[in-house]
PDB file of C-alpha atoms and ligand atoms in Angstrom:
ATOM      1  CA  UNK A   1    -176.247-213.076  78.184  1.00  0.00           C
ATOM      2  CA  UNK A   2    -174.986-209.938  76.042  1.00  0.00           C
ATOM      3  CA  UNK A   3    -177.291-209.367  72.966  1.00  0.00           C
ATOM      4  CA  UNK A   4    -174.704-209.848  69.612  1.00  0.00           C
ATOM      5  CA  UNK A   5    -174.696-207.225  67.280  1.00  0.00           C
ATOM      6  CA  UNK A   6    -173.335-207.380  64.157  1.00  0.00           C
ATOM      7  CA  UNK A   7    -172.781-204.018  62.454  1.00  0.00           C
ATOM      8  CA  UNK A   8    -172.046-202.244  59.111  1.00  0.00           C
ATOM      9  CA  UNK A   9    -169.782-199.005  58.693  1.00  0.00           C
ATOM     10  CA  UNK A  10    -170.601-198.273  55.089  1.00  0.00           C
ATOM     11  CA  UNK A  11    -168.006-195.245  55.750  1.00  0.00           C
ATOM     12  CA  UNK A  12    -168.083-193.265  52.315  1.00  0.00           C
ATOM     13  CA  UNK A  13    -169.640-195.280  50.204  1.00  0.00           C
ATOM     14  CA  UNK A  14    -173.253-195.860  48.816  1.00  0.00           C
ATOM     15  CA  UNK A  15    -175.013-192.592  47.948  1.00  0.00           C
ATOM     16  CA  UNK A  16    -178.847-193.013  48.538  1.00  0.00           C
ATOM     17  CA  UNK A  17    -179.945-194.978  45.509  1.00  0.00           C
ATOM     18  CA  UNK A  18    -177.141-197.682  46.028  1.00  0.00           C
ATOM     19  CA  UNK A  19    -177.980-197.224  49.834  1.00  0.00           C
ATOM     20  CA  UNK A  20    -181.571-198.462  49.310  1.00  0.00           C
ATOM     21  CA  UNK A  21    -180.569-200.946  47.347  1.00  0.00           C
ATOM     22  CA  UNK A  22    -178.718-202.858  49.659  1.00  0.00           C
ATOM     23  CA  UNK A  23    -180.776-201.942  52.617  1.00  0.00           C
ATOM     24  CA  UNK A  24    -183.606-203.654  50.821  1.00  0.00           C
ATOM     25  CA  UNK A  25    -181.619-206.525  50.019  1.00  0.00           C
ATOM     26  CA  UNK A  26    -181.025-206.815  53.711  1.00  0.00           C
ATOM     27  CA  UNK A  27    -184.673-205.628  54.641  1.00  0.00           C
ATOM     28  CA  UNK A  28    -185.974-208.466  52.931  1.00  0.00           C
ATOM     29  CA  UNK A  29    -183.554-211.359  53.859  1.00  0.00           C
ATOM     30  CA  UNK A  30    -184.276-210.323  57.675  1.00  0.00           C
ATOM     31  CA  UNK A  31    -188.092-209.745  57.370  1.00  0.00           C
ATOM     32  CA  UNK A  32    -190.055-212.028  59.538  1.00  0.00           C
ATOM     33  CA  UNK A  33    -186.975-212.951  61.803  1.00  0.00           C
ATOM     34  CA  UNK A  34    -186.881-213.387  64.867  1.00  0.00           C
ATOM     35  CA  UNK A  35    -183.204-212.569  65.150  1.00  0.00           C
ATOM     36  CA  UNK A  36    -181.538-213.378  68.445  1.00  0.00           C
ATOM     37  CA  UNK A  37    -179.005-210.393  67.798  1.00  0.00           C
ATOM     38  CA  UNK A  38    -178.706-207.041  66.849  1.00  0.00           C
ATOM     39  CA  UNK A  39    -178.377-205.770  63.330  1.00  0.00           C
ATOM     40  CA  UNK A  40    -177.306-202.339  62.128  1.00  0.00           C
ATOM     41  CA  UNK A  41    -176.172-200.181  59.368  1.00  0.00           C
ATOM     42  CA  UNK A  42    -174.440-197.107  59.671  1.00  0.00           C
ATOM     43  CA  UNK A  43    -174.636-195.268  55.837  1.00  0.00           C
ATOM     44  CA  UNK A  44    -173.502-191.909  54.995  1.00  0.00           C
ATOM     45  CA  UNK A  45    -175.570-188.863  56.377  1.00  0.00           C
ATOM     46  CA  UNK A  46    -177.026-188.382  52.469  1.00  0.00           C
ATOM     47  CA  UNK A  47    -178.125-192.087  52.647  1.00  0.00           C
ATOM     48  CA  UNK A  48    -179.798-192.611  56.108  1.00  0.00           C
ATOM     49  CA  UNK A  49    -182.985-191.314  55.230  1.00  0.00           C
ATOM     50  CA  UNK A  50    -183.517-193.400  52.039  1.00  0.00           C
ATOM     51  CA  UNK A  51    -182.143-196.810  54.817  1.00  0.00           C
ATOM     52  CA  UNK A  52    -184.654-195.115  57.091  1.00  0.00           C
ATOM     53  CA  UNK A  53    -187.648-196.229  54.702  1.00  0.00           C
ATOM     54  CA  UNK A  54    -186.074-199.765  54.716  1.00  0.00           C
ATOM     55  CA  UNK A  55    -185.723-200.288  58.288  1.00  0.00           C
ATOM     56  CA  UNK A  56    -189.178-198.631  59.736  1.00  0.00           C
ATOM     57  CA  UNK A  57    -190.853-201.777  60.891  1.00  0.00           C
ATOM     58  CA  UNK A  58    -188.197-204.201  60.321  1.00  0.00           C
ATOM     59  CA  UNK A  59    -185.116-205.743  62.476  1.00  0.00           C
ATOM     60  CA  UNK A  60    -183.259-203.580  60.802  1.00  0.00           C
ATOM     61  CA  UNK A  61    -181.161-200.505  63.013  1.00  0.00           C
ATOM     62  CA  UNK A  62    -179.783-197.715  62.070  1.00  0.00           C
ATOM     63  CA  UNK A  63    -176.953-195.399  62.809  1.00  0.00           C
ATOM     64  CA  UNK A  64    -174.727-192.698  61.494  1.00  0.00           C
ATOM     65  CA  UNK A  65    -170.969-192.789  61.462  1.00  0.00           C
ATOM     66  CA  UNK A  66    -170.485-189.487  63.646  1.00  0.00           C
ATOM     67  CA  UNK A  67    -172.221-186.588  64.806  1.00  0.00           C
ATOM     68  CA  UNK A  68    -171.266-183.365  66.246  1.00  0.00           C
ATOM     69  CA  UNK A  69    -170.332-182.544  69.551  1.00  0.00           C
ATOM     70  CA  UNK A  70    -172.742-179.301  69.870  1.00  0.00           C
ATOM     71  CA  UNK A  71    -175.968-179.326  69.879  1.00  0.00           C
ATOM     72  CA  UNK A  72    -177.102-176.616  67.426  1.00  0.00           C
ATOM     73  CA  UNK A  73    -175.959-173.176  66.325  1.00  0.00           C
ATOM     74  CA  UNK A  74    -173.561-171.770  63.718  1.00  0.00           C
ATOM     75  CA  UNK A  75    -171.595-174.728  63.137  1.00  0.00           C
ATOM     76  CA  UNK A  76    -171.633-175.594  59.299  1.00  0.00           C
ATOM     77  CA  UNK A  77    -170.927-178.749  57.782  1.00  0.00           C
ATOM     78  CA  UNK A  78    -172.079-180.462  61.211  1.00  0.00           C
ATOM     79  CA  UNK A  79    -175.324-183.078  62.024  1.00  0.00           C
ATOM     80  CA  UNK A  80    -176.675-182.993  65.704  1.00  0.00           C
ATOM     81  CA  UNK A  81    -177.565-185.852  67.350  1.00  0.00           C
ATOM     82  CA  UNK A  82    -181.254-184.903  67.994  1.00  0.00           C
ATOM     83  CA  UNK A  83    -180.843-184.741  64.096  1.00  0.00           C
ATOM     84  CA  UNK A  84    -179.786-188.409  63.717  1.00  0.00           C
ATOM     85  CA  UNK A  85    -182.604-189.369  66.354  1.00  0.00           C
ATOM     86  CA  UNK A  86    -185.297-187.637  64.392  1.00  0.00           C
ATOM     87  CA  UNK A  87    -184.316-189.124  60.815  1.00  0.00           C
ATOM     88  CA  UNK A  88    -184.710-192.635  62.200  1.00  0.00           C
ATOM     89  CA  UNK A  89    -181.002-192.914  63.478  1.00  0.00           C
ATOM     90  CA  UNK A  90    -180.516-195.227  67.672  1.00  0.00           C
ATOM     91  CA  UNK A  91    -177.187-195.446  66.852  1.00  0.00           C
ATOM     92  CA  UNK A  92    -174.095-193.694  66.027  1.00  0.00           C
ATOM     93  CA  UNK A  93    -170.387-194.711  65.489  1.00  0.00           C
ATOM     94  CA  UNK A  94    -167.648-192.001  67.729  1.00  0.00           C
ATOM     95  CA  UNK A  95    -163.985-191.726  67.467  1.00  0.00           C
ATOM     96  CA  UNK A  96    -163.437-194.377  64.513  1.00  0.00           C
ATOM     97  CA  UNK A  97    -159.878-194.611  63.559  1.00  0.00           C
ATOM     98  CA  UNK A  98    -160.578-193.355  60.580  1.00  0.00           C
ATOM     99  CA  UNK A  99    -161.116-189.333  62.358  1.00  0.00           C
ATOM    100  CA  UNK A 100    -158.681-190.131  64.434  1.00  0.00           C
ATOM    101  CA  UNK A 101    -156.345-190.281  62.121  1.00  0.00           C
ATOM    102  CA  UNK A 102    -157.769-187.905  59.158  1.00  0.00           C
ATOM    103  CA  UNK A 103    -159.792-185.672  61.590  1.00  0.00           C
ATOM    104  CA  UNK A 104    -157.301-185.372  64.142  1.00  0.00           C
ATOM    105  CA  UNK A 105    -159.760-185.919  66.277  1.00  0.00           C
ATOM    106  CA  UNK A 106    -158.991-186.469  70.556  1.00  0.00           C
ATOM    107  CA  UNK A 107    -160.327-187.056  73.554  1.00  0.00           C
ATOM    108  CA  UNK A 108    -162.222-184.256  74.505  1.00  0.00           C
ATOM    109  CA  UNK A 109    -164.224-184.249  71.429  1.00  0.00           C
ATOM    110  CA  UNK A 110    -165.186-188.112  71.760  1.00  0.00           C
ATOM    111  CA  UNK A 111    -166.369-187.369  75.304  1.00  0.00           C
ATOM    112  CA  UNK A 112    -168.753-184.417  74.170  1.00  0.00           C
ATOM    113  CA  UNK A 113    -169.663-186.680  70.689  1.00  0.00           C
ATOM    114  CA  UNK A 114    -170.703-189.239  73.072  1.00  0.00           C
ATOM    115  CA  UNK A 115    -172.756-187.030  75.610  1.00  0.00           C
ATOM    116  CA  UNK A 116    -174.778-185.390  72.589  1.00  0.00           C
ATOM    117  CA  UNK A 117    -175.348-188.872  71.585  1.00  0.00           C
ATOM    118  CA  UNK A 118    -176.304-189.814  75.174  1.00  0.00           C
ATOM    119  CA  UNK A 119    -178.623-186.738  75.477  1.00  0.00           C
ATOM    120  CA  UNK A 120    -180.441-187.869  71.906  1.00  0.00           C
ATOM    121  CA  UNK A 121    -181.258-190.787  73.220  1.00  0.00           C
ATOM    122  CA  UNK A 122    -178.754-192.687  71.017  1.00  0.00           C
ATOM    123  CA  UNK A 123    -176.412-195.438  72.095  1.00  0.00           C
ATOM    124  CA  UNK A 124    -172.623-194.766  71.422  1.00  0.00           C
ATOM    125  CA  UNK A 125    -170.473-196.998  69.391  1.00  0.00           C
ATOM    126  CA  UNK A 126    -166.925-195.803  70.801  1.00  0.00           C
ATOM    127  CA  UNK A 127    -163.729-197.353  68.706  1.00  0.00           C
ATOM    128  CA  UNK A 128    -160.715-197.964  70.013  1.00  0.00           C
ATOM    129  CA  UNK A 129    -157.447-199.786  69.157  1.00  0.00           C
ATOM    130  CA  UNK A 130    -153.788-199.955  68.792  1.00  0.00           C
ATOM    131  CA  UNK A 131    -151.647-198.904  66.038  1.00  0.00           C
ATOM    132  CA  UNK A 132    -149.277-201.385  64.089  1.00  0.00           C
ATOM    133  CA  UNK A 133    -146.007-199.596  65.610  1.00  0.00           C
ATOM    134  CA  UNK A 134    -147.526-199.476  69.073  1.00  0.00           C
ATOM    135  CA  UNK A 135    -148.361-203.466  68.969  1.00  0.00           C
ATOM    136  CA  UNK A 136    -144.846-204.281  67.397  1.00  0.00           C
ATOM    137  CA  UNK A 137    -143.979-202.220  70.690  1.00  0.00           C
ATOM    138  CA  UNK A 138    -145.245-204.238  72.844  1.00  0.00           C
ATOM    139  CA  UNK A 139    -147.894-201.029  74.103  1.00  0.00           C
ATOM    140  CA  UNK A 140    -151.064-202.153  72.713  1.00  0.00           C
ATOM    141  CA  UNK A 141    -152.732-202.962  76.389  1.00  0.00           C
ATOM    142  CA  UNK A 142    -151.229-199.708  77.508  1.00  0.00           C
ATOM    143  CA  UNK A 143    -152.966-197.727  74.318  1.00  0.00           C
ATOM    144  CA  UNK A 144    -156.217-199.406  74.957  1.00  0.00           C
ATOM    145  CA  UNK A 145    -155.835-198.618  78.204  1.00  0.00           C
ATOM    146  CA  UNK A 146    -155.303-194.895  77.965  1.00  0.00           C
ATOM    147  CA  UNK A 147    -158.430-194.561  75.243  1.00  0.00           C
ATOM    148  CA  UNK A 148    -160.824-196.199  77.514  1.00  0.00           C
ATOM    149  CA  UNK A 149    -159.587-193.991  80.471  1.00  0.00           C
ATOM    150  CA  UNK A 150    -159.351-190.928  78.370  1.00  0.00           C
ATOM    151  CA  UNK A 151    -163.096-191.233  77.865  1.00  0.00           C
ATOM    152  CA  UNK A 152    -164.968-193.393  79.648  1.00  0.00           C
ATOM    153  CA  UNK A 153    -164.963-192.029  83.247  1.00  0.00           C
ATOM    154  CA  UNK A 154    -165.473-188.463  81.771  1.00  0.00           C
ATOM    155  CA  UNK A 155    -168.944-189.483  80.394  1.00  0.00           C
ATOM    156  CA  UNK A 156    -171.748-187.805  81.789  1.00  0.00           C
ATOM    157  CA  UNK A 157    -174.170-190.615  81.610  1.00  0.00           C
ATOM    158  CA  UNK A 158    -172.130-193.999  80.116  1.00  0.00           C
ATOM    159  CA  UNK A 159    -174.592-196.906  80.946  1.00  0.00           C
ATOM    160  CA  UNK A 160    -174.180-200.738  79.281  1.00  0.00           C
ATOM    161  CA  UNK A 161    -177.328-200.070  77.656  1.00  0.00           C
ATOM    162  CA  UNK A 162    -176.284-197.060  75.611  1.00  0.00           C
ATOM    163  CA  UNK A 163    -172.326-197.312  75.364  1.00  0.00           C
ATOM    164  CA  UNK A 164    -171.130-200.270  72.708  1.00  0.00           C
ATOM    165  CA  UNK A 165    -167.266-200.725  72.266  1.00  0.00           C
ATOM    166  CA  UNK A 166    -165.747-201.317  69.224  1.00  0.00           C
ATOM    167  CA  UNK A 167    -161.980-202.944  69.376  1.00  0.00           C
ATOM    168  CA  UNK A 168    -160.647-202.048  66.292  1.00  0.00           C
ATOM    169  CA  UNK A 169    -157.077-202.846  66.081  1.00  0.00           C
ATOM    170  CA  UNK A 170    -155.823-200.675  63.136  1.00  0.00           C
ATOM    171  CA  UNK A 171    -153.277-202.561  61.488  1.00  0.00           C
ATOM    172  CA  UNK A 172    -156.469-204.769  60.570  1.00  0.00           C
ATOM    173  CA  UNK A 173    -158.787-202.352  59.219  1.00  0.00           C
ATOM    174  CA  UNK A 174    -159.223-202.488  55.480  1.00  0.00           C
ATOM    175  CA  UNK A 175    -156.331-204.698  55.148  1.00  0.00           C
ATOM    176  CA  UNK A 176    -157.375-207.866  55.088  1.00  0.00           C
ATOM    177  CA  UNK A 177    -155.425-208.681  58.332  1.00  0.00           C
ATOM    178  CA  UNK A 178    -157.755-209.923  61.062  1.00  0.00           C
ATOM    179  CA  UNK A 179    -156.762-210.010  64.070  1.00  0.00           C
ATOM    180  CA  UNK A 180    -156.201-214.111  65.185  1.00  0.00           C
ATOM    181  CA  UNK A 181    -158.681-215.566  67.692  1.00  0.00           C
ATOM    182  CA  UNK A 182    -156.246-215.275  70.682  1.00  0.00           C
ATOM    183  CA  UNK A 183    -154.935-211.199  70.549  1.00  0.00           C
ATOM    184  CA  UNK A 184    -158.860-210.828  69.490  1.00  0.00           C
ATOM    185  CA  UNK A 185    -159.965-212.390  72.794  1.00  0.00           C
ATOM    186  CA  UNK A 186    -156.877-211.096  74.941  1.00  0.00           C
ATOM    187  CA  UNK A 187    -157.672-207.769  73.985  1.00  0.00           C
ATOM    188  CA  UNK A 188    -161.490-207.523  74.660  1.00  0.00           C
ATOM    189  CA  UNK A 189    -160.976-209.611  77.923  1.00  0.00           C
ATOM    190  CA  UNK A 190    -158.385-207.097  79.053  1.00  0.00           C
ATOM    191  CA  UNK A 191    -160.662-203.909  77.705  1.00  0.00           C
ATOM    192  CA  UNK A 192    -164.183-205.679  79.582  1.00  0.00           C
ATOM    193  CA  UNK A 193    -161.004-204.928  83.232  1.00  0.00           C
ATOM    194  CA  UNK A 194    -160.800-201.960  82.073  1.00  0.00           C
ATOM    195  CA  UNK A 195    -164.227-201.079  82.046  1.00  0.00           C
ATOM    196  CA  UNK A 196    -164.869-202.801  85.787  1.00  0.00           C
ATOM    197  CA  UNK A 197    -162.229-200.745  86.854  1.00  0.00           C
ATOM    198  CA  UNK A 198    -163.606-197.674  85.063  1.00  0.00           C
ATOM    199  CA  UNK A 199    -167.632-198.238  85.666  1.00  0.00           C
ATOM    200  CA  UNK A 200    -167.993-200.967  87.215  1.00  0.00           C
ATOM    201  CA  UNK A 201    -168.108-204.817  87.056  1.00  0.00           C
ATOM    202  CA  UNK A 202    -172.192-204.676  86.307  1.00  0.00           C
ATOM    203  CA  UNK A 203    -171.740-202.422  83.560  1.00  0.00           C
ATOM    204  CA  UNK A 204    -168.122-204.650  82.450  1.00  0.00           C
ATOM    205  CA  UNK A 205    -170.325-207.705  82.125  1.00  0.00           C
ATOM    206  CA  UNK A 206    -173.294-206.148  80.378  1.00  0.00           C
ATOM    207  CA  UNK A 207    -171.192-203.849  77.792  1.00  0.00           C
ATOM    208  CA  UNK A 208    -170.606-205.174  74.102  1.00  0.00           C
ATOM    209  CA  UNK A 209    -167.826-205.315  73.194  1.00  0.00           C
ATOM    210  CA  UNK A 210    -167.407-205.524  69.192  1.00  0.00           C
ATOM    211  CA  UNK A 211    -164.409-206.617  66.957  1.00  0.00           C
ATOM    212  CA  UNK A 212    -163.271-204.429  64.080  1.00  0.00           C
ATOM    213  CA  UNK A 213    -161.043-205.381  61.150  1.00  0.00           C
ATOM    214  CA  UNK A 214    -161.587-207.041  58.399  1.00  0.00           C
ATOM    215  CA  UNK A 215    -163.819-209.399  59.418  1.00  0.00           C
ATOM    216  CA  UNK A 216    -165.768-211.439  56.907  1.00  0.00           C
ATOM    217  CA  UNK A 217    -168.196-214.656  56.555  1.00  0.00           C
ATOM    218  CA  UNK A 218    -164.935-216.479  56.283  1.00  0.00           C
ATOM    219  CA  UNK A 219    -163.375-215.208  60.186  1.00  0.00           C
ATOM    220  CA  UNK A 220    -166.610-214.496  61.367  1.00  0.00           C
ATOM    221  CA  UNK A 221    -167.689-217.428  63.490  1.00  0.00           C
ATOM    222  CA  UNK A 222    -164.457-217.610  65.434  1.00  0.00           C
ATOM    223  CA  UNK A 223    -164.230-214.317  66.497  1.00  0.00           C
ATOM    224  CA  UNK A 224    -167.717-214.284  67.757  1.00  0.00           C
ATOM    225  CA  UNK A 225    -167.485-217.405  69.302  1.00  0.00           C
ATOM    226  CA  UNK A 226    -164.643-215.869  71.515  1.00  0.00           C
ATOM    227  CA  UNK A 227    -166.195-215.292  75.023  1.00  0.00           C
ATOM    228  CA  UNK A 228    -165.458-211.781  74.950  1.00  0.00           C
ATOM    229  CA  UNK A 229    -166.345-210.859  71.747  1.00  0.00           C
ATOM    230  CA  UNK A 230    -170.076-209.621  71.502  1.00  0.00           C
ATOM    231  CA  UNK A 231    -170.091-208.670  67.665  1.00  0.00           C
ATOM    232  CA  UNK A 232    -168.472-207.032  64.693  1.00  0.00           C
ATOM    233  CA  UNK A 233    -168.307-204.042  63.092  1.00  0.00           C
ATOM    234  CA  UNK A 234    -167.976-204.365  59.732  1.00  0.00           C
ATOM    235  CA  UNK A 235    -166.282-202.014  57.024  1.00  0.00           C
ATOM    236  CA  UNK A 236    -165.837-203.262  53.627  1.00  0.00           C
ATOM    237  CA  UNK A 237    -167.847-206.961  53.938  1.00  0.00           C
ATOM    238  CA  UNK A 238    -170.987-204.654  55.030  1.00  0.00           C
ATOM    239  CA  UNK A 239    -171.292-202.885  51.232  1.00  0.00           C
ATOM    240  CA  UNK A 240    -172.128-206.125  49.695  1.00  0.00           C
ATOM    241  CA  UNK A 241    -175.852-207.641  51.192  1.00  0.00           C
ATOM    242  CA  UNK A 242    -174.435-211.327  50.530  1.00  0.00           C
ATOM    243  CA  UNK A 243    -170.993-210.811  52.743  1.00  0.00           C
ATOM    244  CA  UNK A 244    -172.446-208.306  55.621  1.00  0.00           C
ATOM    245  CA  UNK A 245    -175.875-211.716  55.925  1.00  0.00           C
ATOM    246  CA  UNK A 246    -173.033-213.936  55.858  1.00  0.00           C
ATOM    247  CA  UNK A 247    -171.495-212.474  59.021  1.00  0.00           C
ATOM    248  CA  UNK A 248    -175.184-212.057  60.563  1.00  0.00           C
ATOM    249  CA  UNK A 249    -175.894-215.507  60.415  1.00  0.00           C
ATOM    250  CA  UNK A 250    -172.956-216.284  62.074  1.00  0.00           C
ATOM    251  CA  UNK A 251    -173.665-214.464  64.718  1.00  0.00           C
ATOM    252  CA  UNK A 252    -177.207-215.584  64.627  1.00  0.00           C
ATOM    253  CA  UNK A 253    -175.410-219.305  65.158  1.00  0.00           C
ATOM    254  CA  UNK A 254    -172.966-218.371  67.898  1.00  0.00           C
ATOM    255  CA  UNK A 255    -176.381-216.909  69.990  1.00  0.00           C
ATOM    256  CA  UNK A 256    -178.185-220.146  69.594  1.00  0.00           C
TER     257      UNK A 256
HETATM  258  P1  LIG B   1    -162.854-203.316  57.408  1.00  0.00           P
HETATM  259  O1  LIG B   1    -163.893-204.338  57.806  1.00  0.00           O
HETATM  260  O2  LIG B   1    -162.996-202.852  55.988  1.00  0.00           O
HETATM  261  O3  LIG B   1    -161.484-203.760  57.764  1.00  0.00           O
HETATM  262  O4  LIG B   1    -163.155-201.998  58.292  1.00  0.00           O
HETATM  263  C1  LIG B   1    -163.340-202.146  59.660  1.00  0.00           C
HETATM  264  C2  LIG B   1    -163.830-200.862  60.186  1.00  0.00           C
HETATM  265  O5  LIG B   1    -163.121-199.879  60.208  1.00  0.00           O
HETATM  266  C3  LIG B   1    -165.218-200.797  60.666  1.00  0.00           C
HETATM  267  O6  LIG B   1    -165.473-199.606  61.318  1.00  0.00           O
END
């Protein structure tokens, strides 16, 4: 019923050259598809426009890994939404771990990230996820909890058509750690309550819900087979065109 999508956070890496490289390695392994799921790349602001020439026409998406939470004015260093939307962007990537932790960035920003997005016409990839000491805790449900209610309700215009999720526990990003079948599927299943009890259960059952953390070609298959798990969203697999296929065709078998 939900649409997979399998997606690649190229984070800081791949300038445009090496950018259009692999996005034409992909380009041309997809062409002529007919995909049953979702494929995207999110590549550096530098690099989207030379992806951009590689995914015009093709299944291909593409996305940036944040954007600001104005919409114009004397804000240096920032990229608009309406920015991303005009240089070929649908998607983009808000509150990754990653500027949580180096950005220091909170609630309030997420929620105006993600209504900029909203008002671009772009769908919203919001991450969320637990900390190692907060799982060890025994709080991961209640940390999940509180990021989804910290930002979800507060959304001016959250549908399941242009809000994704992205579970990414962080103990398992970048460290080869994945997260085992069972806390992957108890924690989606328990964030897809949260967002009945948030939005509603029309919008819980529609919403993707995507895993995060080192997921590979090797892991991928059971974590999308989990009923809860719509996807992944993929860090360092997605640099390399032969890892980041490997994990789309898994999800291409799960959707058969
Ligand atoms: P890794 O796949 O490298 O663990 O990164 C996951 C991630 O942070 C995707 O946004």
């Amino acid at each position: 019923m939900r649409r997979t999508l399998v997606a690649g956070n190229w984070k800081l890496n791949l300038g445009p050259g090496a950018g259009a490289d692999l996005a034409a390695a992909i380009q041309s392994a997809l062409a002529g598809r007919k995909l049953r799921g979702d494929v995207l790349v999110c590549p550096p602001y530098v690099t989207i426009p030379a992806v951009a020439a590689f995914a015009q026409g093709s299944p291909l998406l593409l996305g940036a890994q944040d954007c600001s939470d104005q919409a114009k004015g004397a804000f240096t260093g920032q990229v608009s939404a309406v920015m991303l939307a005009e240089a070929g962007c649908s998607h983009v990537i808000v509150a990754h771990s990653e500027r949580r932790q180096y950005q220091r960035e909170t609630d309030p920003l997420f929620i105006a990230k993600i209504d900029r997005a909203h008002e671009a016409g772009l769908i919203a990839v919001f991450c969320y996820g637990e900390l190692l000491d907060e799982r060890r805790a025994g709080r991961a449900e209640a940390v999940v909890a509180a990021q989804l209610q910290g930002v979800l309700p507060q959304l001016a215009q959250a549908t399941a058509d242009n809000l994704i999720l992205a579970y990414e526990p962080v103990w398992a990003i970048g460290t080869g750690e994945t997260a085992t079948p069972a806390i992957a599927q108890q924690m989606h299943q328990y964030s897809r309550a949260q967002v009945a009890a948030l939005l509603g259960a029309d919008a819980a059952a529609r919403m993707r819900i995507l895993y995060g953390g080192s997921c590979k070609p090797s892991n991928a298959r059971e974590l999308f087979a989990l009923s809860d798990v719509d996807g992944g969203l993929i860090g360092g697999a997605s640099l390399d065109a032969e890892s980041f296929l490997g994990i789309v065709e898994a999800a291409e078998e799960i959707a058969a």
